[in-house]
Coordinates of C-alpha atoms in Angstrom, one line a residue:
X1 CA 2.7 3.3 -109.4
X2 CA 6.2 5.0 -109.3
X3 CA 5.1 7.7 -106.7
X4 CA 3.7 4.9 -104.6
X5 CA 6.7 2.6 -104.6
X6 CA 8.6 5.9 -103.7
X7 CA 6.2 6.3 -101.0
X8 CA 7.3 2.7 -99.9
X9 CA 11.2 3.1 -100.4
X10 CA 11.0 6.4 -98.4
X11 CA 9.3 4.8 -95.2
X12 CA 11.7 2.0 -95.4
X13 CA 14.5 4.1 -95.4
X14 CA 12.6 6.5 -92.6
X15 CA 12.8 3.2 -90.0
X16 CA 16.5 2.3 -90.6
X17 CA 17.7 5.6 -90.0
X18 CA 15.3 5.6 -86.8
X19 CA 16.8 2.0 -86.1
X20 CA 20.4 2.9 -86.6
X21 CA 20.8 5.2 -83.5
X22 CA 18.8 2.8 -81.3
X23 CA 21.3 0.0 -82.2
X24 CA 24.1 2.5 -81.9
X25 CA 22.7 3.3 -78.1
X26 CA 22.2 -0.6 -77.3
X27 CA 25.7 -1.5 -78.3
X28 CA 26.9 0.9 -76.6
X29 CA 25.1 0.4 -73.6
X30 CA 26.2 -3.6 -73.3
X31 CA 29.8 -2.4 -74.6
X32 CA 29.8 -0.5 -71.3
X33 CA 28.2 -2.9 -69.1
X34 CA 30.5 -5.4 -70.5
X35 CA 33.6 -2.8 -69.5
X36 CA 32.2 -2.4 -66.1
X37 CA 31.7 -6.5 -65.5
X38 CA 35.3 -7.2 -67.0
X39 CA 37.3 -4.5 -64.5
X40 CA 35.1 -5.0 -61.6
X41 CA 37.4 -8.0 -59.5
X42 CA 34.6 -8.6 -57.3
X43 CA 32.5 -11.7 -56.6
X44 CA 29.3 -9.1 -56.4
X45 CA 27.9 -8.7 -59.8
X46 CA 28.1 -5.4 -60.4
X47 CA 25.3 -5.5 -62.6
X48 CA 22.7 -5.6 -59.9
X49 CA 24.2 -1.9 -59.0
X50 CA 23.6 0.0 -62.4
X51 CA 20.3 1.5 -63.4
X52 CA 19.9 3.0 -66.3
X53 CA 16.7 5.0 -68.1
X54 CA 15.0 1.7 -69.1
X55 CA 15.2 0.4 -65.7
X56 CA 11.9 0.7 -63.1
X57 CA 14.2 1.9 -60.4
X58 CA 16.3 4.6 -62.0
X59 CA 13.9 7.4 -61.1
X60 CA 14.2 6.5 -57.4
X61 CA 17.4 6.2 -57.4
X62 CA 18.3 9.4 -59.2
X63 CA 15.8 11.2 -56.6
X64 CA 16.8 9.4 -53.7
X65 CA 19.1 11.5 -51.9
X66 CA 18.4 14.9 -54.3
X67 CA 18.2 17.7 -51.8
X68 CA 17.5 20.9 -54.0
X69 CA 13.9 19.9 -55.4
X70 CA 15.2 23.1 -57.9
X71 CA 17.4 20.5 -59.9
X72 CA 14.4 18.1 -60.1
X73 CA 13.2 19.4 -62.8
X74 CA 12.0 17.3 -66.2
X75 CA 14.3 19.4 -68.2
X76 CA 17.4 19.0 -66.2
X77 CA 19.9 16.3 -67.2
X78 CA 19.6 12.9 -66.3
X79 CA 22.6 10.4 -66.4
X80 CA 23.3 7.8 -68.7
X81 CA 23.9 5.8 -66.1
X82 CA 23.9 5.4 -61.9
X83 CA 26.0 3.3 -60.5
X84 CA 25.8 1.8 -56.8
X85 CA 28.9 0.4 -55.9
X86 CA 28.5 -2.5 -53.6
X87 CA 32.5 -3.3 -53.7
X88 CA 35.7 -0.9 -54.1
X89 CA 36.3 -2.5 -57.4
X90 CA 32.8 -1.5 -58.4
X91 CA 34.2 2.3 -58.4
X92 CA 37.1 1.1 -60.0
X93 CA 35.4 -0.2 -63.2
X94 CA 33.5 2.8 -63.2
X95 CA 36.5 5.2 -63.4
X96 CA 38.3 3.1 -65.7
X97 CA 35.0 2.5 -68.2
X98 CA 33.8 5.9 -67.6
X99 CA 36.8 7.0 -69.5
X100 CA 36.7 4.5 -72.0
X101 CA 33.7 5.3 -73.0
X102 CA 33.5 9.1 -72.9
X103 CA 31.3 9.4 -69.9
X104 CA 31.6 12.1 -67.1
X105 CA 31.3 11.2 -63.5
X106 CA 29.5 12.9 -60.9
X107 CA 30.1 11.2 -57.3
X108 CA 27.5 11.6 -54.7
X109 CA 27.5 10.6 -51.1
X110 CA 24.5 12.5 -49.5
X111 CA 23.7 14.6 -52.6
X112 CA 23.9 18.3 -50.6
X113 CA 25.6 20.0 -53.4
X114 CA 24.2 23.2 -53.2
X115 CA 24.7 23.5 -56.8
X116 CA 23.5 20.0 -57.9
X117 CA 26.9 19.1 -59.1
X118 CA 27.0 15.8 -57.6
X119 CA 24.2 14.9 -59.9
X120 CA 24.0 17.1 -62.8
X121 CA 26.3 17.6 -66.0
X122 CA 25.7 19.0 -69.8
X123 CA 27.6 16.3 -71.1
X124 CA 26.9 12.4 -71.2
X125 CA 27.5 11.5 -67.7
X126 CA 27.2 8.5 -64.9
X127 CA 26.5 8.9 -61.3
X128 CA 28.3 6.6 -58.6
X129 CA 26.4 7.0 -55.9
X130 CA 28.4 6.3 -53.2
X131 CA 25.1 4.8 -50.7
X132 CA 25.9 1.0 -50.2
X133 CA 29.5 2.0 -49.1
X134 CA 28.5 3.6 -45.8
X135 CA 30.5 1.3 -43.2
X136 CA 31.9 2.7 -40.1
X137 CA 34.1 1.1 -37.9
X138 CA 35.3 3.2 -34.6
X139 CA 38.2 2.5 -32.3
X140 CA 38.3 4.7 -29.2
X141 CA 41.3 3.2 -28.0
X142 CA 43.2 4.8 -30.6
X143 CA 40.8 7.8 -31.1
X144 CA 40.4 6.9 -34.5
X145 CA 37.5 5.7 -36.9
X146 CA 37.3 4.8 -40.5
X147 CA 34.5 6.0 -42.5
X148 CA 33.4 5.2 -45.8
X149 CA 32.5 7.8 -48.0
X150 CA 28.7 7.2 -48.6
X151 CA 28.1 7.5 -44.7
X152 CA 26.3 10.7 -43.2
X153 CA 27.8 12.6 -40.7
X154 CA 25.0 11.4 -38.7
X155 CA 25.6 7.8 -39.0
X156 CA 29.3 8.9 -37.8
X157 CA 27.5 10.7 -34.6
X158 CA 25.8 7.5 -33.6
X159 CA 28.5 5.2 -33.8
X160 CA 30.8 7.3 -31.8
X161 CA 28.3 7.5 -29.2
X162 CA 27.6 3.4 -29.3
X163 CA 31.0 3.3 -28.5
X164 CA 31.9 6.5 -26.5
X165 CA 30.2 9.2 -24.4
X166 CA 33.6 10.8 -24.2
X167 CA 34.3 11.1 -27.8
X168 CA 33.7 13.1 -30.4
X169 CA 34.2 14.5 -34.0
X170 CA 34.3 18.3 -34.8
X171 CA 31.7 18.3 -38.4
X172 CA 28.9 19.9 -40.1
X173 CA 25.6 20.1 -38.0
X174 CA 23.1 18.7 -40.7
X175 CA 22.8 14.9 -39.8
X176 CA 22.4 14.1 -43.5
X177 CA 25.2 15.5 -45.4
X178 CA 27.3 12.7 -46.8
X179 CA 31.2 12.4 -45.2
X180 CA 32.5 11.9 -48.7
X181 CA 31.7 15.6 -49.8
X182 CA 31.7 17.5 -46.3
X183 CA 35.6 16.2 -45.4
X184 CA 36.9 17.1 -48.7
X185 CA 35.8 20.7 -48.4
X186 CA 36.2 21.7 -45.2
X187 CA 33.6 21.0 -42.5
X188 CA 32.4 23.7 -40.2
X189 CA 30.7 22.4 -37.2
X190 CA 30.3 23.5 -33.5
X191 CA 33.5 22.3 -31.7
X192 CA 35.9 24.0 -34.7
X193 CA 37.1 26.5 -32.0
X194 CA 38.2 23.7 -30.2
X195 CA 39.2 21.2 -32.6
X196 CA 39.5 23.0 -36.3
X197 CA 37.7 21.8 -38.8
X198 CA 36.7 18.1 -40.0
X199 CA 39.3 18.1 -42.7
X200 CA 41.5 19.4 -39.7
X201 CA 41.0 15.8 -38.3
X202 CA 41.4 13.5 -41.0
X203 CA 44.5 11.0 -40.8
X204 CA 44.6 8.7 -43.7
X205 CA 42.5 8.0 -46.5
X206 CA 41.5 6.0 -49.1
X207 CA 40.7 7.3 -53.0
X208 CA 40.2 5.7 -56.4
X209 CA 42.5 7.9 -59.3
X210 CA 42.3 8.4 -62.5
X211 CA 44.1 5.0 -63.5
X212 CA 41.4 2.9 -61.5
X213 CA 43.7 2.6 -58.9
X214 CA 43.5 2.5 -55.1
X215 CA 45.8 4.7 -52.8
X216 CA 45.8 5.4 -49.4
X217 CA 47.7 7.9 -47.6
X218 CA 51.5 6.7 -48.7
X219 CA 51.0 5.5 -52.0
X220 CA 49.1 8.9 -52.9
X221 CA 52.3 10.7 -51.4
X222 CA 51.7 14.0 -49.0
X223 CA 50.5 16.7 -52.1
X224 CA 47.3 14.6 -52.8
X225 CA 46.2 13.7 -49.1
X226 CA 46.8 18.0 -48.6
X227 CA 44.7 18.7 -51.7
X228 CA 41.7 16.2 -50.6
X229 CA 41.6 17.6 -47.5
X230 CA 39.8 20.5 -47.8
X231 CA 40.0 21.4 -51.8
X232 CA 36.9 19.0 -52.9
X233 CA 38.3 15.5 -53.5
X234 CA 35.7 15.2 -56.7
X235 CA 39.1 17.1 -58.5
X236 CA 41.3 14.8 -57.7
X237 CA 39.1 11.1 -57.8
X238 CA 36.6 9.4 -55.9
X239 CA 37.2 8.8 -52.2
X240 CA 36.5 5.7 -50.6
X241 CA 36.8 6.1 -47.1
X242 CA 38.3 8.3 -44.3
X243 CA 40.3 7.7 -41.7
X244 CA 39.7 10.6 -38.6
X245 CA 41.2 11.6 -35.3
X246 CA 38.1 11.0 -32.9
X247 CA 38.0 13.7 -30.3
X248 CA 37.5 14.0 -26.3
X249 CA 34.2 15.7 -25.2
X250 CA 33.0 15.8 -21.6
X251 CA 30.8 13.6 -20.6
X252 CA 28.4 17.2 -19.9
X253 CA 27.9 19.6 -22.3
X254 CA 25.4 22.6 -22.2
X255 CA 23.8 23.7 -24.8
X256 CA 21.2 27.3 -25.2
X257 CA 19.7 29.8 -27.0
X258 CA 18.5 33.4 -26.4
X259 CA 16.8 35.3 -29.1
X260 CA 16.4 39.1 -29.0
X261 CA 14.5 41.4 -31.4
X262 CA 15.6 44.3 -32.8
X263 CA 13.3 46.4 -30.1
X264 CA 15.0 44.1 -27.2
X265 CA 18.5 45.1 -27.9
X266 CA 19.4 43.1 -30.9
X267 CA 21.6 45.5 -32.7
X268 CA 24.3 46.2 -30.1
X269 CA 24.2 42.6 -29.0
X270 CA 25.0 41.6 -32.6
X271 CA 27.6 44.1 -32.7
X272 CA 29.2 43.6 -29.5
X273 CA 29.6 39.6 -30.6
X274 CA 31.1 40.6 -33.5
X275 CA 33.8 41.4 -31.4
X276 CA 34.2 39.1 -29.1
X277 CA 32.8 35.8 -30.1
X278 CA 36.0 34.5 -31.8
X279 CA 38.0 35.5 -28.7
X280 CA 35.7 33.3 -26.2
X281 CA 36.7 30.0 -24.4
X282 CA 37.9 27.6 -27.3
X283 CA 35.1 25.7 -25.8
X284 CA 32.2 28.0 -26.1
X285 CA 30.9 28.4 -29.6
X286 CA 27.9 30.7 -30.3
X287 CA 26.8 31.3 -34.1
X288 CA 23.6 33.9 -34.8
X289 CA 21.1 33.0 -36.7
X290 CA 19.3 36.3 -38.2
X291 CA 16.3 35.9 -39.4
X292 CA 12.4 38.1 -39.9
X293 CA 9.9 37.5 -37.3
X294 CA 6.4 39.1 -36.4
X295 CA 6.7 42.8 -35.2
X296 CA 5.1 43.8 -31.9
X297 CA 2.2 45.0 -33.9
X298 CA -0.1 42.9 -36.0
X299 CA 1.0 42.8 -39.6
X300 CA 4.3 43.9 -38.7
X301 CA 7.8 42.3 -39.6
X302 CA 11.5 42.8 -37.5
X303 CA 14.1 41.5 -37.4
X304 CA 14.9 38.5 -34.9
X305 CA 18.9 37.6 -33.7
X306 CA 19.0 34.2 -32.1
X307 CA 22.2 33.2 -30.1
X308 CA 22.3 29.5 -30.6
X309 CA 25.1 28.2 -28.4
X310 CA 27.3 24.9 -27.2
X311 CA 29.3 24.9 -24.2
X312 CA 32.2 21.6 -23.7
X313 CA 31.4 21.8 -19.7
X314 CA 28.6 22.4 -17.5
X315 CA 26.5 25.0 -16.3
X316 CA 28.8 25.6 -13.2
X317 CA 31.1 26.3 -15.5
X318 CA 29.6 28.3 -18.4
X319 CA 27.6 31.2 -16.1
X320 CA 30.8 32.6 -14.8
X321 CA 32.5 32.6 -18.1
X322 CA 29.5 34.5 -19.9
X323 CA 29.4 36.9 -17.0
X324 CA 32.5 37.5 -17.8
X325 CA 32.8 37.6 -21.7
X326 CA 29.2 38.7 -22.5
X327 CA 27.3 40.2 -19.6
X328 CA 25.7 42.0 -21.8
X329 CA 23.4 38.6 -23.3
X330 CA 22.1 38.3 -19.7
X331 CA 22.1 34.1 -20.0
X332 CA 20.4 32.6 -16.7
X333 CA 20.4 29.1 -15.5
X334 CA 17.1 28.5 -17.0
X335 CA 17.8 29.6 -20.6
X336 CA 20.5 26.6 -20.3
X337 CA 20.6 22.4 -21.0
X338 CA 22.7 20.4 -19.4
X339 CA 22.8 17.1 -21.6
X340 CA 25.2 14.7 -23.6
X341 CA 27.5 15.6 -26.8
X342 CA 25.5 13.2 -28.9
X343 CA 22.1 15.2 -28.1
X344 CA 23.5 18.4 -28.7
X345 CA 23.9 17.2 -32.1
X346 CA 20.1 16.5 -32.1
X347 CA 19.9 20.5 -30.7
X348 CA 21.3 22.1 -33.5
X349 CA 20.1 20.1 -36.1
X350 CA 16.7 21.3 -34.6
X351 CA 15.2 18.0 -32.9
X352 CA 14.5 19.6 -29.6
X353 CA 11.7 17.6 -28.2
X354 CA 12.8 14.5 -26.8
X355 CA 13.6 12.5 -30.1
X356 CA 16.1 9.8 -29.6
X357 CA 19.8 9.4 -31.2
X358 CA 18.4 6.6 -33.4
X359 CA 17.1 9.7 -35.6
X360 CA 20.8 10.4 -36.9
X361 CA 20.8 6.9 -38.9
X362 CA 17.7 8.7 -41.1
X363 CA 19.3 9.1 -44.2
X364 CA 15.8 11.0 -45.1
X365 CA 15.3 12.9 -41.5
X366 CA 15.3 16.4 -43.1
X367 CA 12.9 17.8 -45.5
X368 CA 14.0 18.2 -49.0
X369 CA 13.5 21.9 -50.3
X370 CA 14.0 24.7 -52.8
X371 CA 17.0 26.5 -51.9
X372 CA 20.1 28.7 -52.9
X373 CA 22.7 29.7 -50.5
X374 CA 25.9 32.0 -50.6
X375 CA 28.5 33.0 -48.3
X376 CA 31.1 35.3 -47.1
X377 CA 33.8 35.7 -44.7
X378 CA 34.0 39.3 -42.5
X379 CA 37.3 40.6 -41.1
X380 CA 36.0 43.1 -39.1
X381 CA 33.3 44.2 -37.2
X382 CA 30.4 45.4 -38.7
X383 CA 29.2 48.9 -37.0
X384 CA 25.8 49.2 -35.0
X385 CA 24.9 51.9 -37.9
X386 CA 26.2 49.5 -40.4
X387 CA 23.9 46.5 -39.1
X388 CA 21.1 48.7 -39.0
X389 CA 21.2 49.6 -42.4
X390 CA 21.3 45.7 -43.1
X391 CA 18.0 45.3 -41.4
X392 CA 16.7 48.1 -43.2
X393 CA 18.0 46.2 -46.6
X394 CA 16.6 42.8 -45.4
X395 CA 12.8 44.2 -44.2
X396 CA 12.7 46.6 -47.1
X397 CA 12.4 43.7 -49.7
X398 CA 9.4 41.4 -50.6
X399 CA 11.5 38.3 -49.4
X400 CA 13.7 37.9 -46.4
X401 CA 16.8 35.1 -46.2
X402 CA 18.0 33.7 -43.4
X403 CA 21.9 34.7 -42.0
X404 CA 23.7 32.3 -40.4
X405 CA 26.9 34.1 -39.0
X406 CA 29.5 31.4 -37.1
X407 CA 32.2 32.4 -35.0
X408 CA 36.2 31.6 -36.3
X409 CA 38.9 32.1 -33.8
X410 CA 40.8 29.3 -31.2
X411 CA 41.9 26.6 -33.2
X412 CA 40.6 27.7 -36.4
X413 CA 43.2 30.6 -35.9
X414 CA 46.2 28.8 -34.9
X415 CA 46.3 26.5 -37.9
X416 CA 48.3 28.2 -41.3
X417 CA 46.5 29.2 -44.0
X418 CA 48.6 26.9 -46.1
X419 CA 48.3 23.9 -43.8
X420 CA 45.0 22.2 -46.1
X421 CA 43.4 23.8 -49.1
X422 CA 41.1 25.6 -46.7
X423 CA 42.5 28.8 -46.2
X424 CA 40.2 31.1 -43.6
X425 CA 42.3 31.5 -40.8
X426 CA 43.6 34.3 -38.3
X427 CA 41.9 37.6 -39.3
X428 CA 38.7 36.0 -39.9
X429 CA 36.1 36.8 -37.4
X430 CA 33.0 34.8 -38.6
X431 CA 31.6 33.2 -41.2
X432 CA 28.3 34.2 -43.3
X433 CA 25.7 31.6 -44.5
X434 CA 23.0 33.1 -46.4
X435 CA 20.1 30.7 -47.2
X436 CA 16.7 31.2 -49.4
X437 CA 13.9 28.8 -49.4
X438 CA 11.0 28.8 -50.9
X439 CA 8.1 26.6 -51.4
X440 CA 6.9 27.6 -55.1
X441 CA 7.6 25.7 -58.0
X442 CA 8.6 26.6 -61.3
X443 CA 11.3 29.0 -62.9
X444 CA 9.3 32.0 -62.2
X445 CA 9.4 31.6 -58.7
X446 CA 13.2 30.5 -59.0
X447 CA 14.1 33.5 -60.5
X448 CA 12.4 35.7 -58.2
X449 CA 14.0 34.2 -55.0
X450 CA 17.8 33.8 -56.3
X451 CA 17.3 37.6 -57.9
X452 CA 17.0 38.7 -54.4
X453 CA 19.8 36.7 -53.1
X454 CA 21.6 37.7 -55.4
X455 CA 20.7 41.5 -54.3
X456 CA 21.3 41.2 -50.6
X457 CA 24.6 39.6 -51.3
X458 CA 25.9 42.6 -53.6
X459 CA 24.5 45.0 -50.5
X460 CA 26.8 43.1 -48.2
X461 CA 29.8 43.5 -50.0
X462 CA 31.4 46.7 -48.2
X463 CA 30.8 44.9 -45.1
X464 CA 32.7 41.2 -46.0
X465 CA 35.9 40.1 -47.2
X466 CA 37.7 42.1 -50.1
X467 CA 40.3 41.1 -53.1
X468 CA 39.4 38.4 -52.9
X469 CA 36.1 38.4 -51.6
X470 CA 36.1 34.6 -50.3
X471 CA 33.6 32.1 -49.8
X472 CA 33.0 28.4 -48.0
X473 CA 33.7 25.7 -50.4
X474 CA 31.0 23.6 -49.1
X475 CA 28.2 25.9 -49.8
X476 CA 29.0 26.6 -53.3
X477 CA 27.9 29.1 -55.1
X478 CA 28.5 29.1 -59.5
X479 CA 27.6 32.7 -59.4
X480 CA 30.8 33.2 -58.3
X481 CA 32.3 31.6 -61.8
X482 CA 32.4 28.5 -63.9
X483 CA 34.8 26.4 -65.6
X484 CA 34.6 25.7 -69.3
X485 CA 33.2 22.6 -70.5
X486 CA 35.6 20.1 -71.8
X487 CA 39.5 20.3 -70.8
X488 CA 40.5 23.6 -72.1
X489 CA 39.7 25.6 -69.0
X490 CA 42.4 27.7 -68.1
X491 CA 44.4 28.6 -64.6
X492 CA 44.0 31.8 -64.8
X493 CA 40.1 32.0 -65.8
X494 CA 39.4 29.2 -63.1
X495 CA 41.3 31.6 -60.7
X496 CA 38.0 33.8 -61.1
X497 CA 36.1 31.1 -58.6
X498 CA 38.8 29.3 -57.5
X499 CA 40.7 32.1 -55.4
X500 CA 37.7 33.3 -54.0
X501 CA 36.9 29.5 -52.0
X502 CA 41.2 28.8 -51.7
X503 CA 43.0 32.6 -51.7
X504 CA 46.8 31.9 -52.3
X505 CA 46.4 27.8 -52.0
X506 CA 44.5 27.4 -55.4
X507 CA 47.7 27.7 -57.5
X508 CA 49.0 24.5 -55.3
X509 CA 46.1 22.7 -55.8
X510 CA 45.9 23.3 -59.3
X511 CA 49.9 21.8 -59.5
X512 CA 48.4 18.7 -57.5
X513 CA 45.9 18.8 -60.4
X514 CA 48.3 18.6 -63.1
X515 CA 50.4 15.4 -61.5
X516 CA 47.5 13.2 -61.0
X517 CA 44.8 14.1 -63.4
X518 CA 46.8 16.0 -66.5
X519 CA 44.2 15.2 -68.9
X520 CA 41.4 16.5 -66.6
X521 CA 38.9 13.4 -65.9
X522 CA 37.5 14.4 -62.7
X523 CA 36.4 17.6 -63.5
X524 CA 32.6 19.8 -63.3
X525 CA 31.6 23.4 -63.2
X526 CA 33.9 24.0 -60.6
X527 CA 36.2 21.4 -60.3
X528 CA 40.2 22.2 -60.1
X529 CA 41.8 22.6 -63.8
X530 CA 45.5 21.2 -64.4
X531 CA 47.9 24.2 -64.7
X532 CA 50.1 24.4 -67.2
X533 CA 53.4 24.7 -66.3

C-alpha cells in the first residue's frame, strides 16, 4: 500500500514539474506580447504580425525568404519569435521588448546572408522580418528615392524605370537581395566604375536604436550615418528606410558577352584584363565569370572565361573604344545588344529571353540553393603562368566553383578609403567572388563542398590581397572569424574578422559602436563590438 501511494505521489509530482516550465513559457510568451502591444503606438495591431512555434504560419514564414536551403535544416535554431512589422512603431516595440525580455534580434529584409545570420542565433532570439515595409517612393525631379528597408533591389529597378528611362541606381545585380542588408554593406553592382558603390549613393536615412528610438540623418549625427553606410547597419540598429541619390543613364545602353576556352585564348585574355579592365571608360564595366565546361573531347573538362559586359552608350560608341582598349577580345557588332538600362538588369541577372521588367517585383524569381561563397581582393595582376596553375588547381579537384572576378577602378578609385566603412579603394584591381553549389542534401555532402572551398581559397592566397587579406562584407564568410557569444567580445579578437572586411576603418566603427550601443544589443557572429576606451 505504501509503495503504491509512493507510486501515486511520484507521478503527481512528475506532472507539476513538467507543468511548471510550460507555465513559465506561456507567461512569458503573453508578458512579451503584452510588451510588444503596450510600446507599439500604432492603430495596426501588432499582434496580427507575430508568429510564433504554435502558430500554422510560422514555418512559412521562417522559410519564406531563406535562401541557403544549408540553414534549413531541423536541427538549426528556430526563433522564439518572428515579427512582421506592418508600422515603424511595430520595430520599435520589438527593440525595446526584445531587450526587456532577453531576446536577440536578427533583422532580415531579403534573407541573402550568406551565413544565415539574418535568421539564425544560439541564443533565444526573434526575427523582424522586415517584408511588409517594402514602400518605394521615387522622385526624378530631385534624383532622389526613398526606400524602405524590406524592399529588393529589384522592386527599386522597376520603380525607377516606371518613372524614368533616364535614371538609374548603381547596386547589386541579384534582383532579390533585400535593400536593407545590401546598402549597409556596400553594394557592388555594374555602373560602380561610374557611380561607386550603393552605399556611395545613399543621402539620408532612417534607423530604429537601441532606445526604441527613430533617427534620421541629423538626429543620428554624421558618425552613425558613416558607419551604416557600408559597415552592416545590423551593428548599429534596425534600418527603416533609405534615402538614395538616383542616377542618370542613357536612354541606350549595350550590353555582351564573349566566352573563350582555355584552347581559344583564354589565359592571356584573362591576364591581359587583369590589367586593363579597371583603367577602361568609367562607363564600360566587364567582370569574368570563370567557370568548368565540356573539353573538346568527350568526357573531357576545361576551363571556360566568360566576359560579361555593360556599356552606358551605344554600339557606335562602344566598337571603337574596345578596339582601342582591348583589341585583343575581338568584340563584333553581333556579339552586342543595344537595349534599355532596366533590361540590362534582366541581362545580368540571367533572364535573357525576352522576359518582361515585371519579373524584378518577384520576390521569389531565383531558385533557392545550397551554397557557400568567399572572397578576395587582388592588387596585382596575376601572371599567365600564375593563372594557369589555377586552372590546373580548379580541374585537378573532384568539384569545380565558380569565380566571379569584377573590375574596381574610376570612381571606385577616386573615393578615400576612409570616406564609408568600405575601404577597397585605389590599388585594388578587382574583386573575387568564389561561389559553391550543390544540389545534395545532408552534412556529408556539406562538408565535402565547403572542404573544397575552403582548399581553393588557401591555394589563392599568394595571388590576393596580403596583411590583411580582405574580403566583401556582403558575401560573408565566418571562416574568416567569429565573435564571442554574449557581450564580452573584445576589439582586439574581433579585429581578427573585422579588419580583414574594413582594413584601418574597423577601429572607427567600433568607436561608433561604443556611443550608440555600449552595452552591445545589436550584435551576432560578426556584428561590430563596443571598444573600450
Amino acid at each position: 500500500m505504501a509503495s503504491s501511494l509512493g507510486s501515486a505521489s511520484l507521478i503527481l509530482l512528475s506532472i507539476f514539474l513538467l507543468s511548471v516550465p510550460l507555465a513559465t513559457s506561456n507567461s512569458i510568451s503573453e508578458n512579451f506580447l503584452k510588451c510588444l502591444s503596450h510600446y507599439s503606438k500604432s492603430s495596426i495591431p501588432i499582434s496580427k504580425y507575430v508568429y510564433s512555434p504554435n502558430n500554422s504560419s510560422y514555418s512559412s514564414v521562417l522559410q519564406s525568404s531563406i535562401q541557403n536551403l544549408r540553414f534549413l535544416s531541423s536541427t538549426n535554431p528556430k526563433p522564439q519569435y518572428i515579427i512582421t512589422p506592418a508600422h515603424e512603431s511595430h520595430v520599435q516595440a520589438s527593440v525595446i521588448c526584445s531587450q526587456k525580455h532577453g531576446l536577440q534580434i536578427r533583422v532580415r529584409s531579403g534573407g541573402h546572408d550568406y551565413e544565415g545570420l539574418s535568421y539564425l542565433s544560439d541564443v533565444p532570439f526573434v526575427i523582424i522580418d522586415l517584408v511588409n515595409l517594402r514602400a518605394i517612393d521615387v522622385n526624378v525631379k530631385d534624383n532622389t528615392a526613398w526606400v524602405q528597408a524590406g524592399a529588393t533591389i529589384g522592386e527599386v529597378y522597376y520603380q525607377i524605370a516606371e518613372k524614368s528611362n533616364t535614371h538609374g541606381f548603381p547596386a547589386a545585380i541579384c534582383p532579390t537581395i533585400g535593400v536593407g542588408g545590401l546598402l549597409s554593406g556596400g553594394g557592388l553592382g555594374t555602373i560602380m566604375r561610374k557611380y561607386g558603390l550603393a552605399s556611395d549613393n545613399i543621402l539620408d536615412a532612417s534607423l530604429v536604436d537601441v532606445n526604441g528610438r527613430i533617427l534620421n540623418r541629423k538626429s543620428m549625427g554624421e558618425g552613425l550615418f558613416w558607419a551604416i553606410r557600408g559597415g552592416g547597419g545590423v551593428s548599429f540598429g534596425v534600418i527603416l528606410s533609405w534615402k538614395i541619390r538616383l542616377v542618370p543613364v542613357p536612354p541606350t545602353v549595350t550590353v555582351f558577352t564573349v566566352t573563350k576556352t582555355i584552347q581559344e585564348g583564354a589565359t592571356k585574355l584573362t591576364h591581359r584584363w587583369q590589367e586593363i579592365a579597371h583603367k577602361f571608360h568609367e562607363g564600360l564595366f566587364m567582370r569574368l565569370i570563370i567557370q568548368a565546361a565540356d573539353g573538346e573531347n568527350k568526357g573531357e573538362t576545361t576551363i571556360q572565361v566568360s566576359f560579361e559586359s555593360l556599356f552606358l552608350g551605344g554600339l557606335k560608341e562602344l566598337l571603337p573604344l574596345m578596339e582601342k582598349s582591348f583589341p585583343e577580345l575581338g568584340l563584333k557588332a553581333e556579339d552586342c545588344n543595344e537595349t534599355s538600362w532596366i533590361n540590362s538588369t534582366l541581362y545580368f541577372a540571367n533572364y535573357r529571353n525576352g522576359e518582361s521588367i515585371d519579373v524584378l517585383k518577384n520576390r521569389t524569381l531565383q531558385p533557392k540553393n545550397i551554397y557557400k561563397n568567399k572572397s578576395d581582393f587582388v592588387k596585382k595582376p596575376i601572371s599567365e603562368i600564375e593563372l594557369e596553375e589555377i586552372w590546373k588547381e580548379l580541374l585537378e579537384g573532384e568539384i569545380i566553383p565558380l569565380l566571379i572576378w569584377e573590375p574596381l577602378g574610376g570612381r571606385m578609385s577616386e573615393i578615400r578609403e576612409s570616406e564609408t566603412p568600405f575601404p577597397h579603394r585605389a590599388g585594388n584591381l578587382y574583386n573575387i567572388q568564389y561561389v559553391m553549389q550543390w544540389e545534395e542534401g545532408g552534412s556529408k555532402a556539406s562538408e565535402k563542398h565547403i572542404e573544397r572551398m575552403r582548399e581553393v581559397y588557401k591555394f589563392m592566397a599568394p595571388y590576393v590581397s596580403k596583411s590583411p587579406r580582405t574580403a566583401y562584407l556582403n558575401y560573408r564568410d565566418l571562416d574568416l572569424g567569429i565573435n564571442e557569444e554574449g557581450s564580452s567580445t573584445s576589439y582586439s579578437k574581433a579585429s581578427v574578422w573585422g579588419r580583414k572586411y574594413f582594413k584601418n576603418n574597423f577601429k572607427r566603427l567600433a568607436l561608433v559602436k561604443s556611443k550608440v550601443d555600449p552595452g552591445n544589443f545589436f550584435r551576432n557572429e560578426q556584428s561590430i563590438p563596443p571598444f573600450a576606451l
